[in-house]
Coordinates of N, CA, C and O in Angstrom, one line a residue:
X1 N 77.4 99.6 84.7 CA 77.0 100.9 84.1 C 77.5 100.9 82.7 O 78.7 100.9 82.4
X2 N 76.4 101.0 81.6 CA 76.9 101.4 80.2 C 76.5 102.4 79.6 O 75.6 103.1 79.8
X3 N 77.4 102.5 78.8 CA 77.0 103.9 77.8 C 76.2 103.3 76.5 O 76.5 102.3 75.8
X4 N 75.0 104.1 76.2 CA 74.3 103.6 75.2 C 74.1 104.8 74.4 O 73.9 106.0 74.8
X5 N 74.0 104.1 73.0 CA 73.6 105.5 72.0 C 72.9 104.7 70.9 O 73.3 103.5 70.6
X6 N 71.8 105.4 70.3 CA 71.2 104.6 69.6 C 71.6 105.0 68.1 O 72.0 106.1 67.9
X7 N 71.5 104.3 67.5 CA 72.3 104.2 65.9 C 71.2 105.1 64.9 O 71.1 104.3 64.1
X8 N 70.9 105.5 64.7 CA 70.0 106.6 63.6 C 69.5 105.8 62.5 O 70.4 105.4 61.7
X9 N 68.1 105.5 62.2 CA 67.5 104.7 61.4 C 67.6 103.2 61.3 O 67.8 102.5 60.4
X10 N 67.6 103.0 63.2 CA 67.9 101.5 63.5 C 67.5 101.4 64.5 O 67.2 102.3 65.3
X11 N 67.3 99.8 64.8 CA 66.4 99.5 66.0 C 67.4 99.0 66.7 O 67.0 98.0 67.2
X12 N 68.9 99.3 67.0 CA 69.7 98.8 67.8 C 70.4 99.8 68.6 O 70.4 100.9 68.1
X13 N 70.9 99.7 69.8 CA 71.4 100.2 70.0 C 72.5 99.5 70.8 O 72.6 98.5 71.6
X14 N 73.5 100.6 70.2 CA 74.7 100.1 70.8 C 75.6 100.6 72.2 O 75.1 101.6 72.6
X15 N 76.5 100.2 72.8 CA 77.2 100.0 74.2 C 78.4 99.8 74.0 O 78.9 99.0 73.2
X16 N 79.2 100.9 75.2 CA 80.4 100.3 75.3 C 80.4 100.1 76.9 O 79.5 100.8 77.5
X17 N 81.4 99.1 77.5 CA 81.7 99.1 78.9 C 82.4 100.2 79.4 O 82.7 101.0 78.4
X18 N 82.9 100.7 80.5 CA 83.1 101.7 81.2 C 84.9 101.4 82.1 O 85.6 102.1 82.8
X19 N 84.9 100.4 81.8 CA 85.9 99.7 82.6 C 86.1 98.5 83.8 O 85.0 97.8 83.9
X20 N 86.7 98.3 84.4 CA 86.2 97.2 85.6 C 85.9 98.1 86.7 O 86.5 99.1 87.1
X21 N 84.8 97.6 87.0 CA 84.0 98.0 88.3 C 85.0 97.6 89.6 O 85.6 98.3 90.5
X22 N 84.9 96.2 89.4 CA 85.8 95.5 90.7 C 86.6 94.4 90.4 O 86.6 94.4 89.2
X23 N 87.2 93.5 90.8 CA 87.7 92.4 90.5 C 87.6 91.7 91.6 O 88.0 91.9 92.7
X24 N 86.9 90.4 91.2 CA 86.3 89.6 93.0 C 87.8 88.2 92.9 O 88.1 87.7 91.8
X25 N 88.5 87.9 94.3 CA 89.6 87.4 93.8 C 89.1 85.8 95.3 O 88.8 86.0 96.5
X26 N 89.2 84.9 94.7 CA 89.0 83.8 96.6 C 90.8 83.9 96.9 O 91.9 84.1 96.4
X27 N 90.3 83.7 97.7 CA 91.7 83.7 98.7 C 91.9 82.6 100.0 O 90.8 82.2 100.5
X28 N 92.9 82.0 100.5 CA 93.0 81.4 101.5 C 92.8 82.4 103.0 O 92.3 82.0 104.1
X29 N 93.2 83.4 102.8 CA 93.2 84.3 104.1 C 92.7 85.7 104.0 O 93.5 86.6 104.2
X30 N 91.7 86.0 103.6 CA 91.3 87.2 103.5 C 92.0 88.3 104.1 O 92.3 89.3 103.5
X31 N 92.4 88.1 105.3 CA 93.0 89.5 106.0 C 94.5 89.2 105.9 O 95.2 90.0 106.6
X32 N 95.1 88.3 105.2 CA 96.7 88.5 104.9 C 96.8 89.2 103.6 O 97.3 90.3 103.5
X33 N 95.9 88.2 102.1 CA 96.0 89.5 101.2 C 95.2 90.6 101.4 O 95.4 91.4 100.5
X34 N 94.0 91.0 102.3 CA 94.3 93.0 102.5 C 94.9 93.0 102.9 O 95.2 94.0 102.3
X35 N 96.0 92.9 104.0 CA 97.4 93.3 104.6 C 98.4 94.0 103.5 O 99.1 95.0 103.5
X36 N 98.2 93.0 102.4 CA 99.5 93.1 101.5 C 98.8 94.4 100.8 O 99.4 95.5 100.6
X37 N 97.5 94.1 100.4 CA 97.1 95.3 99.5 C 97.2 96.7 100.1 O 97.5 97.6 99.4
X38 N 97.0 96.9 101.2 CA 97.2 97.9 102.2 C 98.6 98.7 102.6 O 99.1 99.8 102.4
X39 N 99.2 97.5 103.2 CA 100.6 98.2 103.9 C 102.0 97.8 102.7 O 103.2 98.1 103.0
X40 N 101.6 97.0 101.3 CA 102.5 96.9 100.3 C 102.1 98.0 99.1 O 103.1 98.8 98.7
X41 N 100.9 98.2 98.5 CA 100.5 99.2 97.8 C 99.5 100.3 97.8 O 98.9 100.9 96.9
X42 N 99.4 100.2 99.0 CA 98.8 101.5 99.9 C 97.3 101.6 99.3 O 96.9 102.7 98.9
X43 N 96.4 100.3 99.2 CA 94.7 100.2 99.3 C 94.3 100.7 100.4 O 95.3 100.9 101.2
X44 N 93.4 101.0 100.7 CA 92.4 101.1 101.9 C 91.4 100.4 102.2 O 90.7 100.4 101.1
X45 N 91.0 100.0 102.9 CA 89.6 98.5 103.1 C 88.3 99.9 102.7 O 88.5 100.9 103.3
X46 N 87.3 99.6 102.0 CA 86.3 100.3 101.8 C 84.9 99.9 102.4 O 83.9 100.5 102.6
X47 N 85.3 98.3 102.6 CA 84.4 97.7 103.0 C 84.4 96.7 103.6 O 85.5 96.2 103.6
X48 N 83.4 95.8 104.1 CA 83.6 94.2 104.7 C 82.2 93.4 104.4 O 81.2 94.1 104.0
X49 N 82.2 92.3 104.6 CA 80.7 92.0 105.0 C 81.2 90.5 105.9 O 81.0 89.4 105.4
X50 N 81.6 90.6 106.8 CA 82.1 89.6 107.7 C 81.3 88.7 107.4 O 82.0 88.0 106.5
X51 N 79.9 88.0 107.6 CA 79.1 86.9 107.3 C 79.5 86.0 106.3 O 79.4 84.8 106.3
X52 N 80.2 87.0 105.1 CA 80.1 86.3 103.8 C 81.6 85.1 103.7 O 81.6 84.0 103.1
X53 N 82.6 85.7 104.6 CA 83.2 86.8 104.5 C 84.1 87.0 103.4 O 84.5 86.0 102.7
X54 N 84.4 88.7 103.1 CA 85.0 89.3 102.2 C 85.2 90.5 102.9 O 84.6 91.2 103.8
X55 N 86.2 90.7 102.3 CA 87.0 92.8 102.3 C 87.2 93.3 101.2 O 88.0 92.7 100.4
X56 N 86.7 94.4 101.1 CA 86.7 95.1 99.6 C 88.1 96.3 100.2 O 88.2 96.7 101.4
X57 N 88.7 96.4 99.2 CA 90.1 97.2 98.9 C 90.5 98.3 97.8 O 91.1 97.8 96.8
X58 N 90.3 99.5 97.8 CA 90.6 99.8 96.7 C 91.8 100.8 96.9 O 92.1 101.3 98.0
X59 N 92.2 101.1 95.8 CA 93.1 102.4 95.2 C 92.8 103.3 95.3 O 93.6 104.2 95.5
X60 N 91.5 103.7 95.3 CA 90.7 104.7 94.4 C 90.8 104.6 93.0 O 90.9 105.7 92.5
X61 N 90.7 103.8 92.4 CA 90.6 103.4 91.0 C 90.0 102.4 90.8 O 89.0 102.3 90.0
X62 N 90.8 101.2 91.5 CA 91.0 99.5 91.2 C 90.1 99.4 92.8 O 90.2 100.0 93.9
X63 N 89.0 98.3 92.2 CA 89.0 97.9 94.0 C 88.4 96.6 93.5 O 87.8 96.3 92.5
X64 N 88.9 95.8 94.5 CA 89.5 93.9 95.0 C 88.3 93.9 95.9 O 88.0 94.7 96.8
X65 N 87.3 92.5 95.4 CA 87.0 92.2 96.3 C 87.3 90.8 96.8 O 86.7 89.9 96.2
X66 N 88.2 90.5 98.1 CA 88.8 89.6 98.4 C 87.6 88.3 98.9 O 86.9 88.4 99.9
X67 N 87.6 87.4 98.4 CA 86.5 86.3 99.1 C 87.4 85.1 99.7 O 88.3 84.6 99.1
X68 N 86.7 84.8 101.2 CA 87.6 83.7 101.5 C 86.9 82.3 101.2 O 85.7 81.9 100.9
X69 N 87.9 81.8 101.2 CA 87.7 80.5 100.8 C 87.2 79.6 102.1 O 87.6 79.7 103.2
X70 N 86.3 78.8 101.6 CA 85.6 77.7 102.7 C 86.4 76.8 103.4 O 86.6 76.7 104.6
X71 N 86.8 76.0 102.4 CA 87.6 75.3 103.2 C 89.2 75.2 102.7 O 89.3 74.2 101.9
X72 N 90.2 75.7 102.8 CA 91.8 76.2 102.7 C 92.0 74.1 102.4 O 92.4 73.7 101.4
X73 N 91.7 73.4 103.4 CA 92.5 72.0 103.0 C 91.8 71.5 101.6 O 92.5 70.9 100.9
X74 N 90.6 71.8 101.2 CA 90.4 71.3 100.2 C 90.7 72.3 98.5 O 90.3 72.2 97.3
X75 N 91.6 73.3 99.1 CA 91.8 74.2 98.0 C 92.8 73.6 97.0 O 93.8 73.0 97.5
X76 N 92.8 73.7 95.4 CA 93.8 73.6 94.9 C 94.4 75.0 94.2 O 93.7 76.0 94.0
X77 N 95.6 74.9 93.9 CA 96.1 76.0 93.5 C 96.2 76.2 92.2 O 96.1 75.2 91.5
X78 N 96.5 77.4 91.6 CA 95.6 78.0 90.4 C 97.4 77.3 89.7 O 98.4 77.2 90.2
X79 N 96.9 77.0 88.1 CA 98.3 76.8 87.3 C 97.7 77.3 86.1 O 96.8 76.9 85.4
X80 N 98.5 78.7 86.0 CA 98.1 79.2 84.6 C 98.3 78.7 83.3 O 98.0 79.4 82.2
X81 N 98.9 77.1 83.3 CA 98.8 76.8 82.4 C 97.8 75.7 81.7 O 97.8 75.4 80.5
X82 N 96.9 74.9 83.1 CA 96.1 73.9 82.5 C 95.1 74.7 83.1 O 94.0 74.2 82.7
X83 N 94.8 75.9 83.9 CA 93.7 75.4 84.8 C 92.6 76.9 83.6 O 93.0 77.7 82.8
X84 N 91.6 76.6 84.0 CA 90.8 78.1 83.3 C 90.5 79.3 84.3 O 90.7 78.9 85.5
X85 N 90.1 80.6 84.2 CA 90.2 81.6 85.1 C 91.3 82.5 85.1 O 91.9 82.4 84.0
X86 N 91.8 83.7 86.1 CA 92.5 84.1 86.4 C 93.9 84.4 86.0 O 94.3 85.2 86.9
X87 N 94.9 84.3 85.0 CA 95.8 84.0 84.7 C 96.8 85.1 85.7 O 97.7 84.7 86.4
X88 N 96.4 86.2 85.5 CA 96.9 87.2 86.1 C 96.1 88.5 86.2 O 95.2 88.8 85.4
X89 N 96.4 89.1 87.2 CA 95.9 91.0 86.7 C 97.0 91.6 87.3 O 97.8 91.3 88.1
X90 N 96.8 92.9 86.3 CA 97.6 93.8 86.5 C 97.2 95.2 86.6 O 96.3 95.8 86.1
X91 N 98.4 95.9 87.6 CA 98.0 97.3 88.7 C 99.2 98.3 87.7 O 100.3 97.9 87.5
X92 N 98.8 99.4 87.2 CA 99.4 100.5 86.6 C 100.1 101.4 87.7 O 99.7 102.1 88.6
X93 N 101.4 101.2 87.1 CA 102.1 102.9 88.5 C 102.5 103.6 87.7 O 102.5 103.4 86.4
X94 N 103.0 104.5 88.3 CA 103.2 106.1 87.6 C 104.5 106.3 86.8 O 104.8 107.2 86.0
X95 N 105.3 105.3 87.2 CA 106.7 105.6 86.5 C 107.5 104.3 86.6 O 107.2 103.2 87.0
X96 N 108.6 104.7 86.3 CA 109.6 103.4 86.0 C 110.6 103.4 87.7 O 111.0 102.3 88.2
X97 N 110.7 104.4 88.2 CA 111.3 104.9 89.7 C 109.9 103.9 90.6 O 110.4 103.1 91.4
X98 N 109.0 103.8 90.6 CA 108.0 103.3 91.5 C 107.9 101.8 91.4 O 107.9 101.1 92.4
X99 N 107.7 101.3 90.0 CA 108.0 100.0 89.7 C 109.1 99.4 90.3 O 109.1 98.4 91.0
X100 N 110.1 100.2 89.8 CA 111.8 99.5 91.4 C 111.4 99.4 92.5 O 111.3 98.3 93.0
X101 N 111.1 100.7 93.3 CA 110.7 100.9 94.3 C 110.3 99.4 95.1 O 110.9 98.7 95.8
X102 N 108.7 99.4 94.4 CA 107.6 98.4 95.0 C 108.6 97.0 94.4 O 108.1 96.1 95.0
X103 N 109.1 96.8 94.1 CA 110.2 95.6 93.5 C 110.7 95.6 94.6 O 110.3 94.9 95.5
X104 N 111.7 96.4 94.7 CA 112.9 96.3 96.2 C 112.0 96.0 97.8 O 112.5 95.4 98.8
X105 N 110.9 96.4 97.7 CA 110.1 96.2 99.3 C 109.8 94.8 98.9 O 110.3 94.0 99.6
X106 N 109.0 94.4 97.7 CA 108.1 93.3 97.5 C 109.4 91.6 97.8 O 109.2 90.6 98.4
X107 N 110.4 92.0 97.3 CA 111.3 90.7 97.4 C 112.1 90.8 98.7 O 113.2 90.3 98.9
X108 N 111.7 91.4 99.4 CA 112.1 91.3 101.0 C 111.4 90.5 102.0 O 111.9 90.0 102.9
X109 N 109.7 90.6 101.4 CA 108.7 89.6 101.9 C 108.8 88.4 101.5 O 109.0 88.0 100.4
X110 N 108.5 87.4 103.0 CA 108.9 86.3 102.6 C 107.3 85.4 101.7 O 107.3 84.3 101.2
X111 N 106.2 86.1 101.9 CA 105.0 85.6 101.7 C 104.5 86.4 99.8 O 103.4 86.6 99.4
X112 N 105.6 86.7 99.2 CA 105.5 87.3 98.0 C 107.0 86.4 96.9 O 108.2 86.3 97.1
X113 N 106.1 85.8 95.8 CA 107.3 85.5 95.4 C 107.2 86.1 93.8 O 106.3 86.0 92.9
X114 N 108.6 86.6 93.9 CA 109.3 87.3 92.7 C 109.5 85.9 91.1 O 110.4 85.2 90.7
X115 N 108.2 86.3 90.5 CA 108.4 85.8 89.2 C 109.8 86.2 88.4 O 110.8 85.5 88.2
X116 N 109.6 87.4 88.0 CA 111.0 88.2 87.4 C 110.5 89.5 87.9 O 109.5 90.0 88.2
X117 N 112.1 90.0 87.8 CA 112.2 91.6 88.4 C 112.0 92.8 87.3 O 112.5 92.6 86.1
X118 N 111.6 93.6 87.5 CA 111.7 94.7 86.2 C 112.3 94.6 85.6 O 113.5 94.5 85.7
X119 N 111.4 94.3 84.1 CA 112.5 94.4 82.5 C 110.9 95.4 81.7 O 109.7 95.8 82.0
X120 N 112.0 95.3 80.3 CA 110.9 95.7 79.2 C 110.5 95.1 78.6 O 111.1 94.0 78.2
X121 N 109.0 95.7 78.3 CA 107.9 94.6 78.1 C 108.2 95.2 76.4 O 108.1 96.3 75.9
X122 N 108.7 93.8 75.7 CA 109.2 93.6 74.3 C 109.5 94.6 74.0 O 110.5 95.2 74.7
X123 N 108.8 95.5 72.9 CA 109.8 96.7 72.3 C 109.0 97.8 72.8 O 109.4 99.0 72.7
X124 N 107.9 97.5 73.3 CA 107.2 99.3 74.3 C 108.1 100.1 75.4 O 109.0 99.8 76.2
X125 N 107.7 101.0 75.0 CA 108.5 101.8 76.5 C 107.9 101.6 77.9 O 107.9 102.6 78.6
X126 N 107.5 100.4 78.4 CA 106.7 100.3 79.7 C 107.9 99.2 80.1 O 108.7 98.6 79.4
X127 N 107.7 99.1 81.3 CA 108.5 98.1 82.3 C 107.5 97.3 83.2 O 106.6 98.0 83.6
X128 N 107.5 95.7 83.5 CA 106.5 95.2 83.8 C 107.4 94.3 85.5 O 108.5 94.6 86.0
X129 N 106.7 93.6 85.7 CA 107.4 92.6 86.2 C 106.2 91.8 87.6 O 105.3 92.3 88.2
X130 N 106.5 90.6 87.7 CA 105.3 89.7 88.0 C 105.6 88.6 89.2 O 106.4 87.7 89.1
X131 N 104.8 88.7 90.3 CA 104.9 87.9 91.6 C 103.7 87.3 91.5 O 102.9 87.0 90.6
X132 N 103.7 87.0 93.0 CA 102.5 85.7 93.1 C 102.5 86.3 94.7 O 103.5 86.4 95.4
X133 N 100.9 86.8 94.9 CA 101.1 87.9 96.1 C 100.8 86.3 97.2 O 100.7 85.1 96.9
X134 N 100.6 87.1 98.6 CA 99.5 86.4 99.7 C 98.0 86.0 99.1 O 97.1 86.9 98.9
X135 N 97.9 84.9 98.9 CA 96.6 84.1 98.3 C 96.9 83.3 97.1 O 96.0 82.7 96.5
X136 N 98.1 83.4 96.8 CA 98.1 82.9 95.3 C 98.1 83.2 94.1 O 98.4 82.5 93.1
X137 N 97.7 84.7 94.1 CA 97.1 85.1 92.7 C 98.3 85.5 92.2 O 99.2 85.5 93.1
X138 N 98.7 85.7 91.3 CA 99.7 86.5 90.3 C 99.5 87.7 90.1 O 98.4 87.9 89.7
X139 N 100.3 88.6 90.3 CA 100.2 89.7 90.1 C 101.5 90.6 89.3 O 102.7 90.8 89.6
X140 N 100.8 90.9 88.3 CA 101.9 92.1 87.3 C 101.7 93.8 87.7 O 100.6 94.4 87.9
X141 N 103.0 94.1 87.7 CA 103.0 95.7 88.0 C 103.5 96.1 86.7 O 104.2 95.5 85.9
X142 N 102.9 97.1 86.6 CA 103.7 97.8 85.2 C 103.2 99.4 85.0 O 102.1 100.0 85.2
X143 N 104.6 100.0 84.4 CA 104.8 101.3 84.7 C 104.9 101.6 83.0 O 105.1 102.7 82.5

């Protein structure tokens, strides 16, 4: 969905995007990362299409659509530094108290691993900090 307006004494018109719709992510286990997205930052499954399969997840904001992967022995794993794709995404929380929070539950899990723990992101007033959930992906929080 875009927004269009046409330019006045021109045959163009121009568009902006709206934001992300969804974010489609492959996965080794579809139903361990919706677990995490669910019972770690409180998603709700909105949807499935078992056949394909996939589980769609959202926030009410952000929604994941999880696709599994065909075959897990022939998968390789993502390296953000040669490979192209994905590097990271990142999920916005409401304060610097919730950022800890989900920090203190997240490094208790043994299936989440803790990049670095809450610091500040260079000289902004936001606080960030970045794991690698169930599936692989990387994931940045920031408040």
């Amino acid at each position: 969905m875009c927004s269009t307006t046409t330019v006045p004494n021109s045959n163009t018109t121009t568009f902006s995007t709206l934001g992300i719709h969804h974010l489609g992510l492959s996965v080794p286990d579809i139903k361990q990362t919706a677990a995490f997205f669910i019972e770690q930052l409180h998603f709700r499954q909105v949807g499935e299409k078992p056949d394909y399969p996939a589980i769609f997840v959202s926030d009410g904001t952000v929604m994941l659509t999880l696709w599994q992967l065909n075959k897990t022995s022939q998968m390789v794993n993502f390296d953000r530094r040669h490979n192209v794709g994905l590097h990271h995404f990142a999920l916005k929380l409401a304060n610097l108290e919730q950022l800890q929070h989900i920090h203190q539950r997240l490094a208790k899990l043994d299936n989440v691993d803790i990049e670095f723990a809450p610091e500040p992101l260079g000289d902004l007033p936001i606080h960030h900090m970045m794991c690698t959930i169930p599936g692989g992906i990387r994931l940045e929080l920031i408040a």
